[in-house]
Every structure is written in C-alpha cells, then in structure tokens.
Tab-separated table of C-alpha atoms in Angstrom:
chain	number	residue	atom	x	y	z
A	1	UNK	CA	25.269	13.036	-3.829
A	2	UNK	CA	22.741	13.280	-6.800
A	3	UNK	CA	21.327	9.799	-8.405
A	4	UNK	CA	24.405	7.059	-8.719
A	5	UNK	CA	25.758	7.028	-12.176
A	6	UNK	CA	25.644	3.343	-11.968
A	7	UNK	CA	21.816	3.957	-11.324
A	8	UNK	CA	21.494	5.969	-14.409
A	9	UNK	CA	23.535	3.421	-16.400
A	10	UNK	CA	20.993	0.440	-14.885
A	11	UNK	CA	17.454	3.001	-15.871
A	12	UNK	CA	17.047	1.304	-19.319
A	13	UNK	CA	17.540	-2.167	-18.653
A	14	UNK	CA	15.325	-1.801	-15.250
A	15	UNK	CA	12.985	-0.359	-17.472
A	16	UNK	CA	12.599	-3.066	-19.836
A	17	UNK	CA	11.837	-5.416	-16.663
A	18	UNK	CA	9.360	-2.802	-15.460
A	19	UNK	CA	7.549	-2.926	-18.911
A	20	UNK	CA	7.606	-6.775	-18.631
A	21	UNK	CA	6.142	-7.295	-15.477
A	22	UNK	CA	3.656	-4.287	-16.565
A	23	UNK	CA	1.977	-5.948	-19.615
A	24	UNK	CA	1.624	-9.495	-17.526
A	25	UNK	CA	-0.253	-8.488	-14.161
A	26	UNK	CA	-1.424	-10.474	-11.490
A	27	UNK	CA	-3.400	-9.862	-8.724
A	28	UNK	CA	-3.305	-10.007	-4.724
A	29	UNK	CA	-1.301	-13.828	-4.059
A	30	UNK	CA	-1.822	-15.450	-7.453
A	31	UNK	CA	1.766	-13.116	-8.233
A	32	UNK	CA	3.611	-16.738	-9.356
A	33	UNK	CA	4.865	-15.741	-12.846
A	34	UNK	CA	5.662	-11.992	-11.390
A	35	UNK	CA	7.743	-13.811	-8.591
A	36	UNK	CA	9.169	-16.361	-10.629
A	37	UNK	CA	10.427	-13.605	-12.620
A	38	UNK	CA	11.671	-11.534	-9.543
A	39	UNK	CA	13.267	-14.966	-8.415
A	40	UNK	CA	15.185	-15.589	-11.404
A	41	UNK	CA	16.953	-12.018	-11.702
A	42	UNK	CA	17.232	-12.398	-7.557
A	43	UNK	CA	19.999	-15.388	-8.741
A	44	UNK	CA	21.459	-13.960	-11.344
A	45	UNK	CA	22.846	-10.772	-9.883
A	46	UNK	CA	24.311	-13.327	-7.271
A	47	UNK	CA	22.293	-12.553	-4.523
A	48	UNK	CA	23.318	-15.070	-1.272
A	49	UNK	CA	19.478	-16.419	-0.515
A	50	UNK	CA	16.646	-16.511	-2.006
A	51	UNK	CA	13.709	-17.670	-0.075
A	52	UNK	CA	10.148	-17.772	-1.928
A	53	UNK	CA	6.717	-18.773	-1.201
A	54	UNK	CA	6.823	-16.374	2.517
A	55	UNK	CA	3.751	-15.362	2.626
A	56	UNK	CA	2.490	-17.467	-0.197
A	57	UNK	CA	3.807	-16.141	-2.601
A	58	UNK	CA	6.339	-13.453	-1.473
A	59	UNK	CA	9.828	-12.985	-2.050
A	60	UNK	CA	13.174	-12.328	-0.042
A	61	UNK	CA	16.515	-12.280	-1.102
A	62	UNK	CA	19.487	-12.014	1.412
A	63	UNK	CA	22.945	-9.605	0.044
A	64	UNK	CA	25.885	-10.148	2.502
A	65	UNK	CA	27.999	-6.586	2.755
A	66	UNK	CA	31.952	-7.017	2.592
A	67	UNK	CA	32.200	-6.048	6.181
A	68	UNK	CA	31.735	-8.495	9.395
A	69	UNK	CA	28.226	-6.568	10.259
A	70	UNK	CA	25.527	-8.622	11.326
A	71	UNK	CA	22.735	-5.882	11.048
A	72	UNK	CA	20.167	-6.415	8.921
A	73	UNK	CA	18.276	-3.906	6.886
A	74	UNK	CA	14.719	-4.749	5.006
A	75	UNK	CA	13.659	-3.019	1.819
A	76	UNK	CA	10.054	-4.053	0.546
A	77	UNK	CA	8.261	-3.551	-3.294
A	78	UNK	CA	5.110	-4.613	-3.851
A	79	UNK	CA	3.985	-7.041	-6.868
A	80	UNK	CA	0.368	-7.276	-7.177
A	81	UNK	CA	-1.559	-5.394	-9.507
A	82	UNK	CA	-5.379	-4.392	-9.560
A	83	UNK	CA	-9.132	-5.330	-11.423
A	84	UNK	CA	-9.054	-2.518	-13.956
A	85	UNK	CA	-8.691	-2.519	-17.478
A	86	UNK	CA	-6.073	-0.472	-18.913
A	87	UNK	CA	-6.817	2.252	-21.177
A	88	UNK	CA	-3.171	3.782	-21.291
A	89	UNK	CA	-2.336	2.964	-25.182
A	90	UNK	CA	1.127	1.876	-24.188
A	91	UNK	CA	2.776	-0.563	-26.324
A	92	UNK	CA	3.717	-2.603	-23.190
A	93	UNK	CA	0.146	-2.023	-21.315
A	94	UNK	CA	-1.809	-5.314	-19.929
A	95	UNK	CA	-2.306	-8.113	-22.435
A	96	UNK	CA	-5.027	-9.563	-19.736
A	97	UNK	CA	-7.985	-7.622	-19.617
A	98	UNK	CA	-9.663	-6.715	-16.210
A	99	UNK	CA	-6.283	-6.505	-14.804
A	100	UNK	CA	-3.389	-3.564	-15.166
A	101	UNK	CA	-0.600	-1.989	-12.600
A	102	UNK	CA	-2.489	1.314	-11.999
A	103	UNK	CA	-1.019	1.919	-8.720
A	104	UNK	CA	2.993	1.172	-10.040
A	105	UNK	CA	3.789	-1.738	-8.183
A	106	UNK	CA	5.239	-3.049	-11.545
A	107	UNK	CA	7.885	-0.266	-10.675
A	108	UNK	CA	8.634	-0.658	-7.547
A	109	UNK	CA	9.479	-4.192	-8.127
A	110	UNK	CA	11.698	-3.366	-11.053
A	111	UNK	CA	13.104	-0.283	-8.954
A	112	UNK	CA	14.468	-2.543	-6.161
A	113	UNK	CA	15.445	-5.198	-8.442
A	114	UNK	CA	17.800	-2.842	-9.763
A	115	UNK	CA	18.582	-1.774	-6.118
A	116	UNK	CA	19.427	-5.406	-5.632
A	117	UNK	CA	21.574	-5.894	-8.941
A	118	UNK	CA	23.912	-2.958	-7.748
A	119	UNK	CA	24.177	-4.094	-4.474
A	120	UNK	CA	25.358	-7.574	-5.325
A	121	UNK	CA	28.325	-6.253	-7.154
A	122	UNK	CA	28.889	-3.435	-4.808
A	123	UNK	CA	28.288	-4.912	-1.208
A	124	UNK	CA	30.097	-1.770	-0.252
A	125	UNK	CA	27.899	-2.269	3.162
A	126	UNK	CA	28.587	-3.730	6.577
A	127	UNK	CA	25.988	-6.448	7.605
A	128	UNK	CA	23.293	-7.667	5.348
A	129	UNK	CA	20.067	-6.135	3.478
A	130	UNK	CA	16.668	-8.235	2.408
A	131	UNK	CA	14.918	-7.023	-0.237
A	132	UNK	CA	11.237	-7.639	0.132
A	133	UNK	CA	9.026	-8.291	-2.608
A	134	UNK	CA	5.087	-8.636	-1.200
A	135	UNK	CA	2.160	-10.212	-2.663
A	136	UNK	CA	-1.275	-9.050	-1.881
A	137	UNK	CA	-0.995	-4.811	-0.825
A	138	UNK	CA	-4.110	-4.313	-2.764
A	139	UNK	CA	-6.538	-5.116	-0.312
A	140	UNK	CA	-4.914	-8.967	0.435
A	141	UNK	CA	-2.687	-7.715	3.745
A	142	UNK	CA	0.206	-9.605	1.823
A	143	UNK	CA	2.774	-7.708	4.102
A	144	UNK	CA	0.894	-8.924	7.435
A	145	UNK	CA	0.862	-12.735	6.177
A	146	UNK	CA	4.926	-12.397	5.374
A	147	UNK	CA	5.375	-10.709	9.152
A	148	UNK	CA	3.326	-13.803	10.526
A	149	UNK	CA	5.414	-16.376	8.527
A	150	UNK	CA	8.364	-15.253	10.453
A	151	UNK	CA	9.867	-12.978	8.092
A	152	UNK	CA	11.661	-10.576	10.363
A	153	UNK	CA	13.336	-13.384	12.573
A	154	UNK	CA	14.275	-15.157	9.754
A	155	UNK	CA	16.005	-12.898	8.186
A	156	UNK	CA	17.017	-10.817	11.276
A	157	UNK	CA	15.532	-7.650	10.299
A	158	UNK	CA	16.181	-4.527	12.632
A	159	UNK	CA	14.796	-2.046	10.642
A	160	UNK	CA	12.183	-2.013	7.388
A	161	UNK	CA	11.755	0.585	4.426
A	162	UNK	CA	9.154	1.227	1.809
A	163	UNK	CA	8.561	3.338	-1.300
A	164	UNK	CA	5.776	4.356	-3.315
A	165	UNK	CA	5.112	6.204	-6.357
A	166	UNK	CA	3.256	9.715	-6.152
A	167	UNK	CA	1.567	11.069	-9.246
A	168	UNK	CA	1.892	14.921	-9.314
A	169	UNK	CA	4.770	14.710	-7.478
A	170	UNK	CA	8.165	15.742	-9.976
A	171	UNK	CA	10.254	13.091	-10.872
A	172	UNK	CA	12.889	13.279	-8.264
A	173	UNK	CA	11.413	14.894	-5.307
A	174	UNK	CA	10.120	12.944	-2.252
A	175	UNK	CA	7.794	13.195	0.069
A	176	UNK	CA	7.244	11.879	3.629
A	177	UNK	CA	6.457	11.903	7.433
A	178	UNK	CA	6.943	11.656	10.882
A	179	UNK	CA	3.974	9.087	12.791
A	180	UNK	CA	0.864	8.394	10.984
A	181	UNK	CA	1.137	8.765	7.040
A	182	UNK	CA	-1.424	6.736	5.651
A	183	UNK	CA	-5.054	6.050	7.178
A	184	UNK	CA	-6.322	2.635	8.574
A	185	UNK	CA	-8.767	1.292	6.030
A	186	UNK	CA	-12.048	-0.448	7.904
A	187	UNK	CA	-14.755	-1.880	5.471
A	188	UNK	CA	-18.460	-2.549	6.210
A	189	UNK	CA	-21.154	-4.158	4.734
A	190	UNK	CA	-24.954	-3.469	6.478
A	191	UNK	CA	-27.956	-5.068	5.409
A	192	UNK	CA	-31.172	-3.519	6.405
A	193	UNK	CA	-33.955	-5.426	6.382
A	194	UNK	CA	-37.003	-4.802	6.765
A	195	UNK	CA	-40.362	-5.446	5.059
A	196	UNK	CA	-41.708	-5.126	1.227
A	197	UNK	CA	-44.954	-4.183	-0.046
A	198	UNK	CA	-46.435	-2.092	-2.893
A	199	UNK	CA	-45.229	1.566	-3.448
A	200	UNK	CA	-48.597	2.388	-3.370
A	201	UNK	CA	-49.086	1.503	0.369
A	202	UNK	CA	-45.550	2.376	2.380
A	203	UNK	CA	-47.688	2.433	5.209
A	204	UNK	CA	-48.015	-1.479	4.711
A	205	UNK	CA	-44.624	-1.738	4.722
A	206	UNK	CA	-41.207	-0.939	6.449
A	207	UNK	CA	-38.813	0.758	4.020
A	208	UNK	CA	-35.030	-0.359	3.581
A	209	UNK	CA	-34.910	2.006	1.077
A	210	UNK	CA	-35.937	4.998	3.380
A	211	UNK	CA	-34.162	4.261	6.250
A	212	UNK	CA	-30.941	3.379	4.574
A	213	UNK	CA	-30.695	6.681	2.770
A	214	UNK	CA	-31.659	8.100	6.824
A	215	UNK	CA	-28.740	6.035	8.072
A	216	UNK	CA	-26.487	6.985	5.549
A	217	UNK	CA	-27.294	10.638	5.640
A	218	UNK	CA	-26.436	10.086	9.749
A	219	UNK	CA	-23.415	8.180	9.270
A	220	UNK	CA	-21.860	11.499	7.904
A	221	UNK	CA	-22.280	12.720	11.984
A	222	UNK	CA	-19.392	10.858	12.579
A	223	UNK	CA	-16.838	13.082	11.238
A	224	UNK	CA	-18.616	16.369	11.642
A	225	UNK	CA	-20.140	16.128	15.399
A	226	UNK	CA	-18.672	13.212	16.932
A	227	UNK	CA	-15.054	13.112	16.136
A	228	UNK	CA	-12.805	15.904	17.125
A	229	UNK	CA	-12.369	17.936	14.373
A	230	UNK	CA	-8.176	18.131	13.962
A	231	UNK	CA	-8.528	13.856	14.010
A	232	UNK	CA	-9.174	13.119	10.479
A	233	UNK	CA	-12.356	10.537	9.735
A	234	UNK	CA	-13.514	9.679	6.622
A	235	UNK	CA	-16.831	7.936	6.408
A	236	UNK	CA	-17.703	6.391	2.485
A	237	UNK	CA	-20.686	4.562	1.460
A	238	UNK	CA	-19.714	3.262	-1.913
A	239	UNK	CA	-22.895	0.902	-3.037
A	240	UNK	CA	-26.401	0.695	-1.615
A	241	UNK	CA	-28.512	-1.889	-3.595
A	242	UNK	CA	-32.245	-2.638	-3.225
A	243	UNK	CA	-35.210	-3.115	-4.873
A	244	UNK	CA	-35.924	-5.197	-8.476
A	245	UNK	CA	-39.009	-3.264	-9.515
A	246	UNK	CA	-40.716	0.811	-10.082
A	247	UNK	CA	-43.582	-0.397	-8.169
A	248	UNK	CA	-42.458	-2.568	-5.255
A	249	UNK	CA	-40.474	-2.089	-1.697
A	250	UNK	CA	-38.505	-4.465	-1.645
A	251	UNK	CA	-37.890	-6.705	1.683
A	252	UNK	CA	-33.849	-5.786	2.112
A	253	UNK	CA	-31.448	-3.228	1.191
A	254	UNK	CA	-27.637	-3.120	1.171
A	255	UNK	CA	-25.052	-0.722	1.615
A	256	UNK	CA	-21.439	-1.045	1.552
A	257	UNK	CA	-18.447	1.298	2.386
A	258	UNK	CA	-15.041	2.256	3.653
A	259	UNK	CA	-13.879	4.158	7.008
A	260	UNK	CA	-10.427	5.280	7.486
A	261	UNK	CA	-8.735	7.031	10.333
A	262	UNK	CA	-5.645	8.052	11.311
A	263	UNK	CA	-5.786	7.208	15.231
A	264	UNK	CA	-6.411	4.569	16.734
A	265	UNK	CA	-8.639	6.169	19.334
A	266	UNK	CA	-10.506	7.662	16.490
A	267	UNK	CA	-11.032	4.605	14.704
A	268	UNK	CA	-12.660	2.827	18.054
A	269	UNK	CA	-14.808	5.623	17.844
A	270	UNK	CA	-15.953	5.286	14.327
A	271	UNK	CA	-16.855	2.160	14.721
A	272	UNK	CA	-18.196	2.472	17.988
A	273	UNK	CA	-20.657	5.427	16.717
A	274	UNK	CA	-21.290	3.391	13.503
A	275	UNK	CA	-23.074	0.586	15.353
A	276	UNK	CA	-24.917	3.074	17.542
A	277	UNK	CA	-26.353	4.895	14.646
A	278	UNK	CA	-27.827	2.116	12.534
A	279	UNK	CA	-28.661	-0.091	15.715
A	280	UNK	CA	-30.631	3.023	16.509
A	281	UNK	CA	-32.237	4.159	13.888
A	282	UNK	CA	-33.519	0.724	12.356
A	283	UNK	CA	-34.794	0.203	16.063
A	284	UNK	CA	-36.817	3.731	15.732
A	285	UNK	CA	-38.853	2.606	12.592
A	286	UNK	CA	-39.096	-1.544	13.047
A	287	UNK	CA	-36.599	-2.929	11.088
A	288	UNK	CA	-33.006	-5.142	11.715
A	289	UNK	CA	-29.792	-4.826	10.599
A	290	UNK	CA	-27.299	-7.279	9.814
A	291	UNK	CA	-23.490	-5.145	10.059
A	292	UNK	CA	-20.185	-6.119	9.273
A	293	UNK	CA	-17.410	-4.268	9.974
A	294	UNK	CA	-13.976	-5.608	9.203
A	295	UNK	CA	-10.764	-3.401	10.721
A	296	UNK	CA	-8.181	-3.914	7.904
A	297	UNK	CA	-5.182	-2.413	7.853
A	298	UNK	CA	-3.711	-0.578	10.501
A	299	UNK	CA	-2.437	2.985	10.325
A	300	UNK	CA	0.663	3.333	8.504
A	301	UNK	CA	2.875	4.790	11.231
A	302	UNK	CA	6.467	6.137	10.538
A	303	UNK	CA	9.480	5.823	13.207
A	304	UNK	CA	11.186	9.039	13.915
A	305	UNK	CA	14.843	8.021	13.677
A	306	UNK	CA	14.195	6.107	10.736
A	307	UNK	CA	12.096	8.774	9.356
A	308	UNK	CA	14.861	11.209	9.596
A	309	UNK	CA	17.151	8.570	7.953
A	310	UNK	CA	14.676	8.278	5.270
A	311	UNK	CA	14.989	12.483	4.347
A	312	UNK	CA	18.879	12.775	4.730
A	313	UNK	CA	19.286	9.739	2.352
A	314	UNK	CA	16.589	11.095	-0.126
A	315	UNK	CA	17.316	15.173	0.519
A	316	UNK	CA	21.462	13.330	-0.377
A	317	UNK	CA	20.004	12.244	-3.913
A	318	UNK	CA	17.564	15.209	-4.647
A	319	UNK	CA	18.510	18.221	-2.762
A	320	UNK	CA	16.845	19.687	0.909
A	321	UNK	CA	14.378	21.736	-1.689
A	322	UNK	CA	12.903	18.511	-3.330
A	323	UNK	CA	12.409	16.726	-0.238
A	324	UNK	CA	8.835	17.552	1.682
A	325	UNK	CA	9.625	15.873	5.032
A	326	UNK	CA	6.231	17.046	6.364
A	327	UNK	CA	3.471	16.093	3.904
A	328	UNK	CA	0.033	15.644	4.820
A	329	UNK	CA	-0.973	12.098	5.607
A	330	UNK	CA	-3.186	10.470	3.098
A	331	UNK	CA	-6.544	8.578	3.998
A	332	UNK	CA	-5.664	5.919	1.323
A	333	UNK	CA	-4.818	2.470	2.894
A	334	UNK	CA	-0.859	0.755	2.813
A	335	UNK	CA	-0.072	-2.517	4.606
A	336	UNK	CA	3.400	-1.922	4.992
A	337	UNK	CA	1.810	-0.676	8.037
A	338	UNK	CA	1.958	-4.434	9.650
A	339	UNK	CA	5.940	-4.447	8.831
A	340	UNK	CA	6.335	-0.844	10.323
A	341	UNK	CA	4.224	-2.494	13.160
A	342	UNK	CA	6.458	-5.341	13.730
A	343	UNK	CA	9.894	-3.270	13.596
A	344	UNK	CA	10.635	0.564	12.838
A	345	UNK	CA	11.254	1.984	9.661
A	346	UNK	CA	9.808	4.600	7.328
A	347	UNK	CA	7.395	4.897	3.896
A	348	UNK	CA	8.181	7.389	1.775
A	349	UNK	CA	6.875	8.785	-1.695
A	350	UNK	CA	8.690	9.175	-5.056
A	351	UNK	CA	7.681	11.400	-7.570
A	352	UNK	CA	5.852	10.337	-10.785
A	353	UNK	CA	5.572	13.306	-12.256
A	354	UNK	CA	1.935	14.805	-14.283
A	355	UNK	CA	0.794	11.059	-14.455
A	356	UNK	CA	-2.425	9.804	-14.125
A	357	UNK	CA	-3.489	9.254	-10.525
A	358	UNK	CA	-3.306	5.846	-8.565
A	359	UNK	CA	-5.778	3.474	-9.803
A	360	UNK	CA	-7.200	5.137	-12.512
A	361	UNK	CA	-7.203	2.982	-15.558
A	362	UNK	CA	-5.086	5.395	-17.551
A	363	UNK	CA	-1.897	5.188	-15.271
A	364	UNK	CA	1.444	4.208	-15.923
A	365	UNK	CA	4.518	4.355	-13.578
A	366	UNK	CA	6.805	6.877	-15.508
A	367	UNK	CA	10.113	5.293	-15.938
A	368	UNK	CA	12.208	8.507	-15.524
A	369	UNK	CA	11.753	7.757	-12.015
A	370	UNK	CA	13.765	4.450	-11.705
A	371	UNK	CA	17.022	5.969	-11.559
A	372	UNK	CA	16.190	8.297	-8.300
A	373	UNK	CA	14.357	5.057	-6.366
A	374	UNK	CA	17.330	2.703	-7.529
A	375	UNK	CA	19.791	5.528	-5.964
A	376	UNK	CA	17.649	6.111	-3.054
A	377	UNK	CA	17.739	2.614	-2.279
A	378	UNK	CA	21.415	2.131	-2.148
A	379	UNK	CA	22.090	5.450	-0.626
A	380	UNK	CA	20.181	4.379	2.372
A	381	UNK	CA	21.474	0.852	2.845
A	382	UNK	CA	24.921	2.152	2.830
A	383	UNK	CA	23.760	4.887	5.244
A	384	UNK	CA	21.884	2.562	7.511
A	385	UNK	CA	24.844	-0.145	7.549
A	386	UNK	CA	27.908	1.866	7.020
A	387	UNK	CA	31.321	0.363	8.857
A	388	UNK	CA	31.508	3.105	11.210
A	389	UNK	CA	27.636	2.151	12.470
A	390	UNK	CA	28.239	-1.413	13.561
C-alpha cells in the first residue's frame, strides 16, 4: 500500500492551504484567523461537527464512517507558530515579522485537513474519527487545556494520534517509539541576590556574579554524578543577567534555564538536586536565592499497541526499510504528551527531508511530504476502525 493516489491527487491543493496558513502565523491561543480558516474547510468537505473554541481556541471536527461503529479515533495537528523572523526567501514566507512556522505546524494542519477532506467523501470506516487541531504546543500546553475542557468525553475518544515533521529525515520515511519519545520540559528562573559594592573591594561585598557562575558550573553535577548515567538529564542555563556597570557588583543576578528528562523518577531528582545545590551554595558564601521551577510538560510517552499500529500503518505506506520503529527519544518538549496521558495512542515523525532544522528561522515544511502524512492518516483510521474491529 504506497501513498493513496487520491492523496497524491489532493498534494497541490493541500499545499496551497499550507502556504496560506504559512505566510499568516499566529502564535500560542491567539490562532483565530488560522482556526477560522481550519473551520471553514472543516464544513465544506462535509464534515458532521464542528466544535471550536475547546481549549480557547482549538478545533474538532467529528466524520461519521458508513458502518454502525461507535469507536472513536482522535487525530491531532498543531496550529501555532513561533517568535522568529523568517529568513527563508519563500514567496509565501511570513508577512508579520517576529513571527514564522519554523517548526511546520502550518503543515500539519494542512496535512490533516487533507486527511479530513478524503475522509468525508470516503467514510470507508466503521465508527467515527476527530480530527484535532491544537492551539498553544509552543510552550502554551494548548493540548492539556483541550483534555481539561472535556475533549475526550465529548467526543468519545478511545485512542489519540500525532505527527510531526523531522528535518533530515527523507521525505517518506518515519520514525518512532515504544514509551518515552520526547523529554519533559521543566523551566527555572533563580535570582541570586546578594550584595553590591565597588569592583575594587569584593571583599565589601557578596558577589551574584561569582556565585552564580559557581552554581551554574555545579548544576552540571546533576547529569554527570547524580543521575544514573543510562537516564538521560539535560541541565541548560540559557541567560544569566547582572550587573549595569565595568566598575560595580551589582546587588542581584539572574539566571534562567531549561531541564528535561525522560523519567519521571529522574525528573524528581533534578529538581530535587537543583534546590539542594543553589540552597547550598548561596548559604556557603551569605547570599539568598529566590528559585522558580515550573514542571511543564510531561514526558511524551507512547502506548505499545498503538505504537505498533502506528509502524504497520506507516511501514504499509513507505515500506519496513523506511520505517525506524526504534529511534532515539529526543530531549525536545511535545504536549501531545497530556492527550497520550489522558488515553493511549502514539507520536510519530515524518520526514522533511535536508531542511532546515526546527525553529531555526530559515525553515520551511517541505511540501513533498503532504502526500505520505495525508496517506498515513487515512491508512490508520481505516486500520484502527475497520468493520471487522468493532
């Protein structure tokens, strides 16, 4: 079963939706034009129901099979774009700057919009399948605020499925996993304070300059002598800012970062030694510290069964030899990990080919692949809810 030739008839059309969507981005919930737009196509390929605003400003839309099947199957794309400034050249890139699709959730909307156009004239499926279309994924936990609106008992959901681009994979492989495939993503914020002087006399003072760079030099312990070393941590300071002047120490210093994990026991950990290490060393030379640690998104952790559904429906479309169903997790975040929380179902990756990588303001989501996710798409709702499964 290679890509549907219906598919490959829809690629140039789905493309020109993917192109729209690209040059008008939005960002985290304010998504109202991109779901307006999502909404309007959602009605006219016929689709039964069309429910907006779940959380805020997500999307679903209902397709009833021909069969009497009451099972219901989710499929979620992402809308929301990111804070960059594109520098791809395109003719259709961003006409807003400070804001661009680098990560390609322009086509993964358009790829399951033409998912949903093919199964509304098809419905060659037994029971019903929601297609998903989430605000918020970069960094807004859009997916977690449409599982707490009631999402999956509204719509009956038994099982959930996402998709994501992979630059540097080939157009029509894929990639996934068994259990955890993407890291939680915890974010911190520490403020060391402590007290300013002249350069000329640090021993009048007590350094947030000095014992910030000590703290941050210590936080790196975490992954090398406190975590076991086969349990992936990754431990990021991203900005430390302090100090207005050549000749002064200033009162406070900041640093900011990331932690991800791929275990929950290792994540309680991080934190844990986190607090121990800059409660103890600003104890050790005078000063306070003010920490914030936010746990964000959860691990994104695939079912087996579905997993396994998830390869024979893509290895179906691609071949066995293009589908890696054992690639190494990634520490980068996804919050499709609340909807694999809340019922089981499988993230997998589609190739993008040599593009540009994920958020990088040169990216584009190469449009040779919307033909392989539109396929992969159908393939597995008509796997998942065939009339001899019900």
């Amino acid at each position: 079963m290679p890509i549907l030739n219906r598919a490959a008839e829809l690629q140039d059309e789905v493309a020109e939706w993917r192109r729209h969507i690209h040059a008008r981005p939005e960002l985290l919930f304010a998504v109202e034009n991109t779901a307006a737009f999502v909404a309007e196509k959602l009605k006219e390929f016929g689709v039964d129901e069309i429910v907006t605003g779940i959380g805020r400003t997500g999307v679903v839309g209902l397709i009833k099979g021909k069969g009497e099947g009451r099972r219901t199957v989710g499929l979620r794309a992402d809308m929301d774009a990111l804070p960059l400034t594109e520098i791809s050249g395109k003719p259709w890139a961003s006409k807003t700057p400070g804001k661009m699709h680098a990560c390609g959730h322009d086509g993964h909307t358009a790829m399951l919009l033409g998912a949903a156009k093919y199964l509304a004239e098809t419905r060659n499926f037994n029971g019903n399948v929601a297609v998903i279309f989430q605000p918020a994924e970069e960094g807004g936990g859009g997916g977690n605020l449409m599982v707490k609106d009631g999402m999956m008992e509204r719509f009956d959901i038994e099982e959930v499925y996402g998709m994501h681009n992979l630059p540097g994979l080939p157009v029509g492989q894929f990639a996934t996993r068994k259990g955890a495939i993407m890291a939680a993503t915890d974010e911190f914020t520490v403020t060391i304070k402590g007290r300013g002087g002249h350069a000329a006399q640090p021993h009048k003072t007590i350094d947030p300059i000095a014992i910030g760079a000590q703290i941050i030099a210590n936080l790196q312990m975490i992954a090398s002598r406190s975590a076991d070393p086969l349990r992936s941590v990754v431990v990021s300071v991203t900005k430390f800012n302090a100090g207005f002047a050549h000749n002064v120490i200033p009162n406070d210093a900041t640093f900011a970062g990331t932690v991800r994990t791929l275990d929950p026991e290792v994540r309680t950990l991080a934190e844990t030694r986190f607090r121990q290490i800059i409660e103890g060393l600003v104890a050790a030379h005078g000063a306070e510290a003010e920490i914030s640690f936010h746990r964000n998104y959860p691990v994104t952790v695939n079912h087996p069964d579905e997993t396994e559904h998830a390869v024979a429906t893509a290895s179906a479309i691609a071949g066995e030899g293009n589908v890696n169903a054992e690639i190494d997790p990634m520490m980068g975040g996804e919050d499709f990990s609340y909807m694999l929380n809340a019922r089981p179902g499988a993230f997998i990756f589609i190739g993008n080919g040599d593009s540009a990588g994920l958020h990088n303001p040169a990216y584009d989501f190469n449009d040779e692949a919307i033909a392989h996710g539109i396929s992969y798409w159908v393939r597995l709702t008509e796997q998942r809810l065939a009339f001899d499964n019900n």
